[in-house]
Coordinates of C-alpha atoms in Angstrom, one line a residue:
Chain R
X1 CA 24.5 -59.5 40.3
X2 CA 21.3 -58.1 42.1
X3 CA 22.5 -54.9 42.2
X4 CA 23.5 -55.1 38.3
X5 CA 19.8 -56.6 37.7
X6 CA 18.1 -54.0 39.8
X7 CA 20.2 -50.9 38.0
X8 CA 18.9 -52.8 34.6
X9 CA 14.9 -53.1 35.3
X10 CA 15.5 -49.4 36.7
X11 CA 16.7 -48.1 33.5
X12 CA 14.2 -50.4 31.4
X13 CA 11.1 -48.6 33.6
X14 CA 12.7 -45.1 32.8
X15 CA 13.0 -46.1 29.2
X16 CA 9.6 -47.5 29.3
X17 CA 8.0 -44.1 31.2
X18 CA 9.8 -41.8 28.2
X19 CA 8.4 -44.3 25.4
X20 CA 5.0 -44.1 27.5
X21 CA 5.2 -40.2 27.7
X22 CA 6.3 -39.9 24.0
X23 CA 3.5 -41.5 22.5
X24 CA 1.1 -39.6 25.3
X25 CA 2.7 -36.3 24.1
X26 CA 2.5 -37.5 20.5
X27 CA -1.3 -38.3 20.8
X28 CA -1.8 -35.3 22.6
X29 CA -0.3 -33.1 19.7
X30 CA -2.2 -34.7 17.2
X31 CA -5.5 -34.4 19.1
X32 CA -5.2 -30.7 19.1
X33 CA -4.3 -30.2 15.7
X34 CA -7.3 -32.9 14.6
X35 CA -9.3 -30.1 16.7
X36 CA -7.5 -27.0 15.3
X37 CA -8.2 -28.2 11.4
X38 CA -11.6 -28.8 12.7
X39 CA -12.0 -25.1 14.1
X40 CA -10.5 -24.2 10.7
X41 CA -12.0 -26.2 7.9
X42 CA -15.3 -24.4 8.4
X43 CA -17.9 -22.3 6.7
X44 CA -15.8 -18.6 6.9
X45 CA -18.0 -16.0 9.3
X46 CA -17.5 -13.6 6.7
X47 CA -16.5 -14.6 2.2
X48 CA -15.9 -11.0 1.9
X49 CA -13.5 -11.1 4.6
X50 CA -11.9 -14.7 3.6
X51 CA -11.4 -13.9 0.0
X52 CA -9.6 -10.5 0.9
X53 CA -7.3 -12.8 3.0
X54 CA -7.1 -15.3 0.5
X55 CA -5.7 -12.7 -2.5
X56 CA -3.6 -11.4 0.8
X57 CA -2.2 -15.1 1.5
X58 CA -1.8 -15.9 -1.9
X59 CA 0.7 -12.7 -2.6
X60 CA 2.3 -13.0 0.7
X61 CA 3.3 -16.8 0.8
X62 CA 3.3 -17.4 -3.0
X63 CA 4.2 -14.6 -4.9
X64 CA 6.4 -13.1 -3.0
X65 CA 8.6 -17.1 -3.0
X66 CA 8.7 -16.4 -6.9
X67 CA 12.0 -15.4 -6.7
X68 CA 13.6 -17.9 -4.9
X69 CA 12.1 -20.7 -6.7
X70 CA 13.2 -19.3 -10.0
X71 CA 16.7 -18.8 -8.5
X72 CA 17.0 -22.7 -6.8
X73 CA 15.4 -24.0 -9.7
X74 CA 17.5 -22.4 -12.4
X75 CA 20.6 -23.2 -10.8
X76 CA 19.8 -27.2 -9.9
X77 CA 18.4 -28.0 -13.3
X78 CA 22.1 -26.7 -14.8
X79 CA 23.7 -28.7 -11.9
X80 CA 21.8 -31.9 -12.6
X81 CA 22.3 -31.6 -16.3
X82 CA 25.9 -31.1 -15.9
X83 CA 26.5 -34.2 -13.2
X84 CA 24.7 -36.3 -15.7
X85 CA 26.7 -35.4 -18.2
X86 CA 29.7 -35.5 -16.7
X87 CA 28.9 -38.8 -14.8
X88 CA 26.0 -41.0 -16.7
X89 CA 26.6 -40.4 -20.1
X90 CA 29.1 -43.0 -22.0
X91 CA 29.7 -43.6 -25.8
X92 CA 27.5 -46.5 -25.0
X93 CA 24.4 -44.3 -24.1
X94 CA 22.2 -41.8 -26.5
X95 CA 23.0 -38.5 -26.3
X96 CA 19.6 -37.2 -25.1
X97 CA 20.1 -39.6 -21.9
X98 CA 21.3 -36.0 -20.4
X99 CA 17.5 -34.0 -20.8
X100 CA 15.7 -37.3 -20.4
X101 CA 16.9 -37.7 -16.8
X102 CA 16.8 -33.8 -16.2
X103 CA 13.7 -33.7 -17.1
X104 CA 12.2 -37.1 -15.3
X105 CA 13.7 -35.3 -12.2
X106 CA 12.4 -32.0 -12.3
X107 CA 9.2 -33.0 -13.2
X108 CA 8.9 -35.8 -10.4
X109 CA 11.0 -35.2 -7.8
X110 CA 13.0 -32.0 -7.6
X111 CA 10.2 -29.2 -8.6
X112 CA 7.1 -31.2 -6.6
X113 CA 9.1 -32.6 -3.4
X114 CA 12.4 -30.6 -3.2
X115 CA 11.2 -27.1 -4.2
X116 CA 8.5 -27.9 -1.2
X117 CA 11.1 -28.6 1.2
X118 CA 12.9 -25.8 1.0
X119 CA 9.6 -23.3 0.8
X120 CA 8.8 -25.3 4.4
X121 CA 11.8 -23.4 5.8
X122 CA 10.3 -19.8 3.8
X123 CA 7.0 -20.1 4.2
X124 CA 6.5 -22.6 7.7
X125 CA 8.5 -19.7 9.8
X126 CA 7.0 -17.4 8.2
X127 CA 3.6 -18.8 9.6
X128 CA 4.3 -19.7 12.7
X129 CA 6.2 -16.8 13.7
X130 CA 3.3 -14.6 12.6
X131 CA 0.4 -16.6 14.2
X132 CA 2.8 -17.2 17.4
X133 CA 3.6 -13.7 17.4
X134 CA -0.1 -12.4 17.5
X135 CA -1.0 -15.4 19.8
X136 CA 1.6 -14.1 22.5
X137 CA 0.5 -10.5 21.7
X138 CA -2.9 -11.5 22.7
X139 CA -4.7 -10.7 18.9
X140 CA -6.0 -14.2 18.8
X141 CA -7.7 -13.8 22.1
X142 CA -8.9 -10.5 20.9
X143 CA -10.6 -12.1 17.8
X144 CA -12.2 -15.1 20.5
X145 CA -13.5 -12.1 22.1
X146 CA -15.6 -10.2 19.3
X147 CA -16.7 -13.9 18.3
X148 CA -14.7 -14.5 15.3
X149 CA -13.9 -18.3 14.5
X150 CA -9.7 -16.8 14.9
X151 CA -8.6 -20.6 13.7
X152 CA -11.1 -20.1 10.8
X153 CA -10.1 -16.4 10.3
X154 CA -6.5 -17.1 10.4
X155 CA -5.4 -20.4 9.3
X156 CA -7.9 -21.2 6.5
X157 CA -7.1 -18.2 3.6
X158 CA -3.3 -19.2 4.8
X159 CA -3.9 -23.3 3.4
X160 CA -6.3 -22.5 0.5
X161 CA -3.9 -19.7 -0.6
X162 CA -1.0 -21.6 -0.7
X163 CA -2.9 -24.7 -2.0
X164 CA -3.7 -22.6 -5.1
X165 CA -0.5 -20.9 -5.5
X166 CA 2.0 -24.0 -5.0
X167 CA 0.9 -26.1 -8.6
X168 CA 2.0 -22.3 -9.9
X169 CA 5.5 -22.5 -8.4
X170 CA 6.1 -25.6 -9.0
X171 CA 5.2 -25.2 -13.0
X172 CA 7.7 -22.2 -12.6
X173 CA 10.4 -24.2 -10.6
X174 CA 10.2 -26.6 -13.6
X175 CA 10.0 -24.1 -16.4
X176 CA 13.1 -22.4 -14.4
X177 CA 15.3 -25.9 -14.0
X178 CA 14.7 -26.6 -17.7
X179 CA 16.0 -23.4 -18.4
X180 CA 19.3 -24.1 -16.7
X181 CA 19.6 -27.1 -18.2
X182 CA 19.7 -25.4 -21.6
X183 CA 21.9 -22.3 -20.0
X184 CA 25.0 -25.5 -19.6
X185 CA 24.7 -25.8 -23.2
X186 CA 26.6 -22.3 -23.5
X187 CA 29.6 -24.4 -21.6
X188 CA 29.5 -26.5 -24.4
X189 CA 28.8 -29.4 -22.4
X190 CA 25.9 -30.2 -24.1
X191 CA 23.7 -29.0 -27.6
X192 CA 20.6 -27.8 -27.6
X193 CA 19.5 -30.5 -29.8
X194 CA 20.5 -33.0 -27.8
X195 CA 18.8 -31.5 -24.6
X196 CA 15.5 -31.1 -27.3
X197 CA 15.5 -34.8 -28.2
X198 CA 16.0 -35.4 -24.7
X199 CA 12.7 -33.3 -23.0
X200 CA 10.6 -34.6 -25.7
X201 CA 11.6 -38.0 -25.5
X202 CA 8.7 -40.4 -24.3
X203 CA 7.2 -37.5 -22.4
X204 CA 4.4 -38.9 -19.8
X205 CA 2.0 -36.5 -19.3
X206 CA 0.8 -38.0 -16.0
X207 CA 4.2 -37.4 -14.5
X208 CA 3.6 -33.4 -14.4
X209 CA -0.1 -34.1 -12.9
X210 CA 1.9 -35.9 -10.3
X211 CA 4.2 -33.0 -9.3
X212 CA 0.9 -31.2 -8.7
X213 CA -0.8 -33.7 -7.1
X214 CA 2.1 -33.6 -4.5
X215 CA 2.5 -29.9 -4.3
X216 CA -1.3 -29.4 -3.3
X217 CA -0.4 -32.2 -0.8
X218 CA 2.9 -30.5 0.8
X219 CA 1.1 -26.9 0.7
X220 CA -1.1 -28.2 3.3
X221 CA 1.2 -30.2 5.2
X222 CA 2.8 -27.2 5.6
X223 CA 0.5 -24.6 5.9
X224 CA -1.6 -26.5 9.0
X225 CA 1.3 -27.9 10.4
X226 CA 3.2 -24.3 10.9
X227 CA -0.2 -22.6 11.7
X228 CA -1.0 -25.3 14.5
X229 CA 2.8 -25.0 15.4
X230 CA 2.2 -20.7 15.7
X231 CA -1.3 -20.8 17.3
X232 CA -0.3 -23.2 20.0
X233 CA 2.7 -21.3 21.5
X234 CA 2.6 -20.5 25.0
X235 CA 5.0 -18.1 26.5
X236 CA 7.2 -15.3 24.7
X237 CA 9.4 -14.5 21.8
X238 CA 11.7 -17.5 22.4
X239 CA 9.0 -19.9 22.2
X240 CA 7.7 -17.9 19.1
X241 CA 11.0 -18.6 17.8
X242 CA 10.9 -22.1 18.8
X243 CA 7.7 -23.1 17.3
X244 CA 9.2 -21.5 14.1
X245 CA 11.8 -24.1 14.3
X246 CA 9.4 -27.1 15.1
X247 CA 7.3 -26.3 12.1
X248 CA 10.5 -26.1 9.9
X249 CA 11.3 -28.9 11.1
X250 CA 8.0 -31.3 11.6
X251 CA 6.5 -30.2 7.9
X252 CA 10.1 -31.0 6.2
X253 CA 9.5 -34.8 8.0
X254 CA 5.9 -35.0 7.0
X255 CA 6.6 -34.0 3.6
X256 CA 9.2 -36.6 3.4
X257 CA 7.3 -39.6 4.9
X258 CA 4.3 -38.6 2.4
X259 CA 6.4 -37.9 -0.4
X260 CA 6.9 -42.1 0.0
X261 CA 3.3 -43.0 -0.1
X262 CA 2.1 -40.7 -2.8
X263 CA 5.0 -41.7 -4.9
X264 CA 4.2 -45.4 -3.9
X265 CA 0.6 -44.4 -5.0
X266 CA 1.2 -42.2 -8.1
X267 CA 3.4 -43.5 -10.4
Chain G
X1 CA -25.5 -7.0 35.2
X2 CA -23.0 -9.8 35.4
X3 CA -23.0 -11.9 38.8
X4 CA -20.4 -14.3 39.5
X5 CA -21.7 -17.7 41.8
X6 CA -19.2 -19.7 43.5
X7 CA -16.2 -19.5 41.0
X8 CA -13.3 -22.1 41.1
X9 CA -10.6 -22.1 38.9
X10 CA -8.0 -24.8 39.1
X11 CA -4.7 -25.2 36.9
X12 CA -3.9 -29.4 37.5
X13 CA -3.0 -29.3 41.3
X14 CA -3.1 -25.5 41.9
X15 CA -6.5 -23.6 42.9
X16 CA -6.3 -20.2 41.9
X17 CA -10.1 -18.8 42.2
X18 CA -11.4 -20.1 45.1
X19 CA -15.4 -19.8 45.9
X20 CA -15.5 -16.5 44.0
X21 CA -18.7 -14.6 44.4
X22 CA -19.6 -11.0 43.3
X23 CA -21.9 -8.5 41.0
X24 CA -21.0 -6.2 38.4
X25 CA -23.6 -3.1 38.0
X26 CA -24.8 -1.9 34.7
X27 CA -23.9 1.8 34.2
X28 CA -21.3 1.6 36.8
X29 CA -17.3 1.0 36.2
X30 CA -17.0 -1.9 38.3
X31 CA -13.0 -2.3 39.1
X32 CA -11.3 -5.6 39.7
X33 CA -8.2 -5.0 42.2
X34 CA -5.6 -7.1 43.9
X35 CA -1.9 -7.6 43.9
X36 CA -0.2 -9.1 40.8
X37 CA -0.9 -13.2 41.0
X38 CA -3.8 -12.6 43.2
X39 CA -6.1 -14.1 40.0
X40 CA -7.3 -10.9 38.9
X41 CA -6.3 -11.9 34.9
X42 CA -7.8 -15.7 35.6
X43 CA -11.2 -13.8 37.0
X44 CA -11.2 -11.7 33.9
X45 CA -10.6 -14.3 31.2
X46 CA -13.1 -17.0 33.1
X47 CA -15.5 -13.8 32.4
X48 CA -15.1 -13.3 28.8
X49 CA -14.9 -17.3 28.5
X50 CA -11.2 -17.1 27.3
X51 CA -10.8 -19.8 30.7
X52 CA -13.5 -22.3 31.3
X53 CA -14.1 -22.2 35.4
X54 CA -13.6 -25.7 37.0
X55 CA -16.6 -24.7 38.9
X56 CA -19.3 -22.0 39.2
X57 CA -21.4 -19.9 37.1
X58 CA -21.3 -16.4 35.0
X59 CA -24.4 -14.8 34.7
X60 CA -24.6 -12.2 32.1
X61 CA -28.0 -11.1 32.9
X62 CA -29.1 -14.3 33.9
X63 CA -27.8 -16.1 30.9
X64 CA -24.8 -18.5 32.2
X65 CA -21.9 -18.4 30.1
X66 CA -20.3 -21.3 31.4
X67 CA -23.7 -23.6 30.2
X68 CA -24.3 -21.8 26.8
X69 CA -23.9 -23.9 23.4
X70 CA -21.2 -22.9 21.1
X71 CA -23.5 -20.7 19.0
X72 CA -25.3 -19.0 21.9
X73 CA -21.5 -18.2 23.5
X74 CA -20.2 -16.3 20.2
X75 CA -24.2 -14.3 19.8
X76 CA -23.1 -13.6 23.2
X77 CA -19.2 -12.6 22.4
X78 CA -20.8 -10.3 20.1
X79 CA -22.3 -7.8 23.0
X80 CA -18.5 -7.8 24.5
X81 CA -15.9 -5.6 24.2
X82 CA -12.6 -5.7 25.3
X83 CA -9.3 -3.5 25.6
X84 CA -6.3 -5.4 26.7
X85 CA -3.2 -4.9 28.8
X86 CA -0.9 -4.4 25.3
X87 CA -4.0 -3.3 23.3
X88 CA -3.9 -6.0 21.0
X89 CA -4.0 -3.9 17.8
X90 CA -3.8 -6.1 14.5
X91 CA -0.5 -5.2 13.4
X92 CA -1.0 -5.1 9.6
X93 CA -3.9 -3.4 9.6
X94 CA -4.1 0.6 9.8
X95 CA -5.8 2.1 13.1
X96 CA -9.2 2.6 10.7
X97 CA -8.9 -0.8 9.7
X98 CA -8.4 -1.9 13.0
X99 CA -11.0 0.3 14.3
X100 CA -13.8 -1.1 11.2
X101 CA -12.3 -4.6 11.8
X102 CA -15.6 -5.4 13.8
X103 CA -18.2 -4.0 11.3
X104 CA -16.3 -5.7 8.7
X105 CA -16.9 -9.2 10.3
X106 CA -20.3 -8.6 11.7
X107 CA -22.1 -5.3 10.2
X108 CA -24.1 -5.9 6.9
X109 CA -24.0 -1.9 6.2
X110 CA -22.1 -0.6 3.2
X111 CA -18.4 0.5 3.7
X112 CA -19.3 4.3 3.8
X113 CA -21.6 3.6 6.5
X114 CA -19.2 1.3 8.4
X115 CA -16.0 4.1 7.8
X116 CA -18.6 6.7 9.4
X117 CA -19.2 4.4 12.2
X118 CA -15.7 3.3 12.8
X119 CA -14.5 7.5 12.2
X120 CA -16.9 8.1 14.9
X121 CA -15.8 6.1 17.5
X122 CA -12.2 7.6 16.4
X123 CA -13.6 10.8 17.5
X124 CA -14.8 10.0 20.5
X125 CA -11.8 8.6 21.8
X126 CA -10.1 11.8 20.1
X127 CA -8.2 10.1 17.5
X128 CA -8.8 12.3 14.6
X129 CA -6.3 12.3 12.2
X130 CA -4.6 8.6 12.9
X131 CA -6.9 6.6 10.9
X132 CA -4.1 5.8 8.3
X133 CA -1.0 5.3 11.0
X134 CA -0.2 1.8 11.9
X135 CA 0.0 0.8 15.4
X136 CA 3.6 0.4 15.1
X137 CA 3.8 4.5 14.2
X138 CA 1.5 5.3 17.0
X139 CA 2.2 5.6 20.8
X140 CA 1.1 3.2 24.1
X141 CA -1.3 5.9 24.8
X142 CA -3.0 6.1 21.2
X143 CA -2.8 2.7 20.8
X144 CA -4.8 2.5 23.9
X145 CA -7.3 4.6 23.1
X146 CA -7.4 2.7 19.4
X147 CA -8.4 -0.3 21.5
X148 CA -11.1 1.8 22.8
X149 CA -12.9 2.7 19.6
X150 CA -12.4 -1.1 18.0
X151 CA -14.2 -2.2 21.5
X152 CA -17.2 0.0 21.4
X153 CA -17.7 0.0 17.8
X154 CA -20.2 -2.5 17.7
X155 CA -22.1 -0.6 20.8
X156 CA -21.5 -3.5 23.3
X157 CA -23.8 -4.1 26.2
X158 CA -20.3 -5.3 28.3
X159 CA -16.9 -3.5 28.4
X160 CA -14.1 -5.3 29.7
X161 CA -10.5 -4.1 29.8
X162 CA -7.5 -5.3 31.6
X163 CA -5.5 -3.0 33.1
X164 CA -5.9 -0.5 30.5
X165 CA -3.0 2.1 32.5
X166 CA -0.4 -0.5 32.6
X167 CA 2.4 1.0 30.9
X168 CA 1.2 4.8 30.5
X169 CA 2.2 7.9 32.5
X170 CA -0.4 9.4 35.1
X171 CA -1.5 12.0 32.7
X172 CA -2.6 9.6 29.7
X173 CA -3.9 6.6 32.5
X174 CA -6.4 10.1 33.3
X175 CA -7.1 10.2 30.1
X176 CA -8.3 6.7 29.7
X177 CA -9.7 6.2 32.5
X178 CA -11.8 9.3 31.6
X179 CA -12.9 8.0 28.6
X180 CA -13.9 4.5 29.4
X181 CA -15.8 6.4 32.5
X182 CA -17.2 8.4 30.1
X183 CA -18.3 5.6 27.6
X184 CA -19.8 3.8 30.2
X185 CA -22.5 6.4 31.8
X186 CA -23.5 7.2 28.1
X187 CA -23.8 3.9 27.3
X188 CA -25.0 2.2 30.0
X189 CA -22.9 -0.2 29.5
X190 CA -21.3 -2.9 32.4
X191 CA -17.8 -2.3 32.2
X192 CA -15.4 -4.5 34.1
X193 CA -11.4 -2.7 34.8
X194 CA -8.9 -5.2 35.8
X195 CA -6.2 -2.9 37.8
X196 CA -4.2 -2.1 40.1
X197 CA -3.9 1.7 40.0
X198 CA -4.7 3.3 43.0
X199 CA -5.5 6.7 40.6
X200 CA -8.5 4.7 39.0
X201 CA -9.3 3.3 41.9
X202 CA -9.9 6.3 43.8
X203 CA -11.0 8.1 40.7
X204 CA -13.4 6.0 38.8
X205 CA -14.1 2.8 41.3
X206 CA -17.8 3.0 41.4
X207 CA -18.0 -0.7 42.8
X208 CA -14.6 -2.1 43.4
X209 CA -14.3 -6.1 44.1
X210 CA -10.8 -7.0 46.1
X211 CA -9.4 -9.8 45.1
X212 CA -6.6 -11.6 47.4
X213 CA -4.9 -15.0 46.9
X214 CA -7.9 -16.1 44.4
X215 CA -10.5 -14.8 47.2
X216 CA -12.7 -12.3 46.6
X217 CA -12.1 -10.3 49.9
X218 CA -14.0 -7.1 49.7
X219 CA -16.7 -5.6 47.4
X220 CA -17.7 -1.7 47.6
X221 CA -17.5 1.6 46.0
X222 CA -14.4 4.1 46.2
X223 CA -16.0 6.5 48.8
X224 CA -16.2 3.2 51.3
X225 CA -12.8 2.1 50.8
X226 CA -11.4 4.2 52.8
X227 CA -13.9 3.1 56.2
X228 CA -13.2 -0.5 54.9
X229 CA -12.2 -2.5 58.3
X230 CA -10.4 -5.3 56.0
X231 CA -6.7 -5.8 57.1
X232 CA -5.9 -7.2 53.6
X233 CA -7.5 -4.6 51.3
X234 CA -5.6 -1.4 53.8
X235 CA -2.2 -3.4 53.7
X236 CA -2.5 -3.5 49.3
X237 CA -4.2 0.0 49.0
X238 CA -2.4 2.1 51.5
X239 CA 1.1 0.3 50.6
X240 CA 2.2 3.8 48.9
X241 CA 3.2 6.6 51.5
X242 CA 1.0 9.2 50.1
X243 CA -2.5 7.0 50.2
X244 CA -1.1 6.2 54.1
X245 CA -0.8 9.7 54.8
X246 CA -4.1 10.4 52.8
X247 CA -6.0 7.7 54.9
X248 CA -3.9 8.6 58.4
X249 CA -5.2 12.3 57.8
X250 CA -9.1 10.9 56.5
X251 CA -9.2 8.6 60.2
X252 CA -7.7 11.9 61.7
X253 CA -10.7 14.2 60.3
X254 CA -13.1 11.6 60.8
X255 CA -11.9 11.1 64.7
X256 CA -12.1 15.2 65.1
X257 CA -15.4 14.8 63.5
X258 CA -16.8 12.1 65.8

């Protein structure tokens, strides 16, 4: 029984010492990137030099995502028209219940949070492989050295580019999913009338200033999350590669815990 | 002139510059050597204030680094230069871009003025020609000598480069080693050489500090070296069969002499 009770307050301390060193670690992290944004939220040394990045970032991270946005987009918003059709719609409903509900979810969910978790896998590795990559390849120290503000240099046009360019994307991604919504009718699941009735049907405004809200949000979740996760690495090309995950990864949970509250605080 | 007072350098539990003390000479190519680990790289990035030292000062002609504000360490940043063991290039840009990068960020002249500049300093480390080539199209050795011109661009008053010959054959670690001896007796500039190439040690070591196990063992120039009565510094720069012949043969001449 002693033995049983002294095995149990042993695994209880070691349980306790990981919660401890979790929370430590956790801290930690944030501290740094509290510190990094600081570094990076600043005055640029150079507007010349910023707004070349900026146009850069904005090309690089935005529209060069064009593509796949269109493609996701197009192909969801035929999806979700279909499954509603096939699954909500009963004698007993109107007909335009089908681009009512396509449209309630591009516009609030699907285009704004969605569209944003899947760019956090395109653009967040892009980021932090790139800043990791120069940060192993000692270009960040190089910057330190001639006295450029490298967090600044680096990290800002890369958050106020994708800020700017995600509202854009995300009118596209619902321009696109409306678009596939109207491509089903050639199925002949639906009519274009129907879907009409249905997109104009008590059309709130607010909703669309919403999506944007949320993709100006998410842009810089991911944007200082991924840089932070790339300008911290220590090592070599598997902890480039790693930090590339754990921006993937720590963005997609941020944008879903805050996709809660502003939704909570939205609409 | 850069003097170094009583440097520590700890990481948690493990000391690895211990009571370091030297000075670097303006005009002169002051070498760092010492076996790899010695604390050669953690000497040289306390210097340019990539490390901050547990303990100790940096002098940079009587200004201490390690005391400076924020503002007064990057005016300061501004007089270094520095070429790193992989270069360092900025991948996306071209090696004139690379090259103007500094005037870019810190020159108010107009662009034709700062394309001059930056062409110059191509030419002087004979580059002419490879402004529009990327580092990835260019070889160790240009690349190299790209991280040459980007460093002195902005005419700094302190070179630093760390081990500038790692990775290149004999003939091209001449070649650099020519150049940034060159740069510096124009100049006048204190250059600091992290290495541990005995070529640029014999050829260029105008005042060479020894580093060993994060002591700094021996300071002198390359003519002393080989008189030097330090175990440590004979046992790390007459390792090689040809430098303990060279040295046997110099004690030889020296005995016949005496």
């Amino acid at each position: 029984m002693r033995r049983f009770c002294k095995i149990e307050i042993k695994y209880h301390s070691i349980n306790t010492t990981k919660i401890v060193l979790t929370i430590k670690s956790g801290l930690t992290h944030l501290g740094q990137y509290v510190q990094l944004m600081g570094r990076a939220l600043t005055q640029p040394d150079r507007w010349r030099m910023f707004f070349k990045q900026y146009v850069t970032e904005m090309f690089q991270l935005g529209y060069n995502s064009i593509g796949i946005v269109l493609i996701i987009s197009f192909f969801i918003g035929a999806v979700i028209c279909l499954q509603i059709k096939l699954n909500i719609q009963s004698p007993w409903m109107p007909r335009m219940v089908v681009g009512y509900t396509t449209r309630e979810i591009m516009l609030l969910e699907f285009s704004s949070s969605i569209m944003c978790l899947i760019l956090a896998g395109k653009v967040g590795s892009n980021i932090a492989s790139e800043i990791g990559t120069m940060r192993i390849t000692q270009q960040i120290d190089a910057l330190d050295i001639m006295g450029v503000n490298s967090a600044n240099y680096l990290i800002l046009p890369k958050i106020a580019g994708l800020m700017t360019i995600m509202p854009i994307l995300v009118t596209f991604s619902v321009c696109a999913g409306i678009l596939g919504s109207y491509a089903t009718t050639l199925m002949g699941t639906t009519t274009v009338p129907e879907l009409d009735e249905g997109f104009r049907y008590q059309f709130n405004q607010w909703f669309f200033w919403c999506g944007m809200i949320k993709a100006i949000v998410y842009a810089f979740i991911i944007t200082s999350v991924s840089a932070y996760k790339g300008y911290t690495v220590e090592g070599g090309s598997v902890e480039v590669g790693k930090a590339s995950t754990d921006a993937v990864v720590l963005s997609s949970i941020l944008i879903l815990f805050s996709d809660i509250f502003l939704t909570s605080m939205l609409t | 002139m850069i003097q170094i007072q009583h440097l520590y350098k700890s990481f948690e539990d493990r000391e690895v510059l211990k009571d370091i003390n030297a000075t670097f000479k303006d005009g002169e190519i002051n070498l760092i050597i010492g076996q790899s680990g010695s604390g050669k790289t953690v000497l040289m990035k306390n210097i340019v204030g990539l490390l901050t030292p547990t303990s100790g000062s940096i002098l940079y002609d009587d200004r201490d680094f390690v005391s400076l504000s924020k503002k007064e360490k990057i005016k300061l940043r501004r007089e270094m230069g520095m070429i790193f063991q992989s270069a360092a290039l900025f991948d996306s840009l071209s090696v004139l871009e690379n090259v103007m990068f500094p005037l870019n960020m810190f020159s108010y002249d107009c662009y034709e003025d700062r394309k001059k500049r930056a062409l110059d300093c191509l030419a002087r480390v004979n580059l002419v020609g490879a402004e529009n080539k990327f580092p990835g199209e260019i070889s160790g050795g240009m690349q190299k000598r790209v991280a040459i011109a980007r460093a002195i661009v902005l005419e700094p008053k302190y070179l630093f480069c760390d081990e500038p010959n790692s990775g290149l054959d004999p003939k091209t670690s001449i070649v650099i080693d020519e150049l940034i001896s060159g740069i510096t007796h124009e100049d006048n500039i204190t250059t600091i050489v992290n290495t541990h190439d005995m070529n640029s040690v014999m050829g260029i070591g105008e005042n060479i500090t020894f580093i060993c196990e994060g002591r700094a063992e021996w300071q002198g120039s390359n003519k002393e070296i080989m008189d030097a009565s330090n175990q440590k510094l004979d046992d790390f720069i007459f390792s090689s069969d040809i430098l303990r012949q060279a040295k046997e043969l110099h004690d030889q001449q020296k005995g016949i002499k005496v």
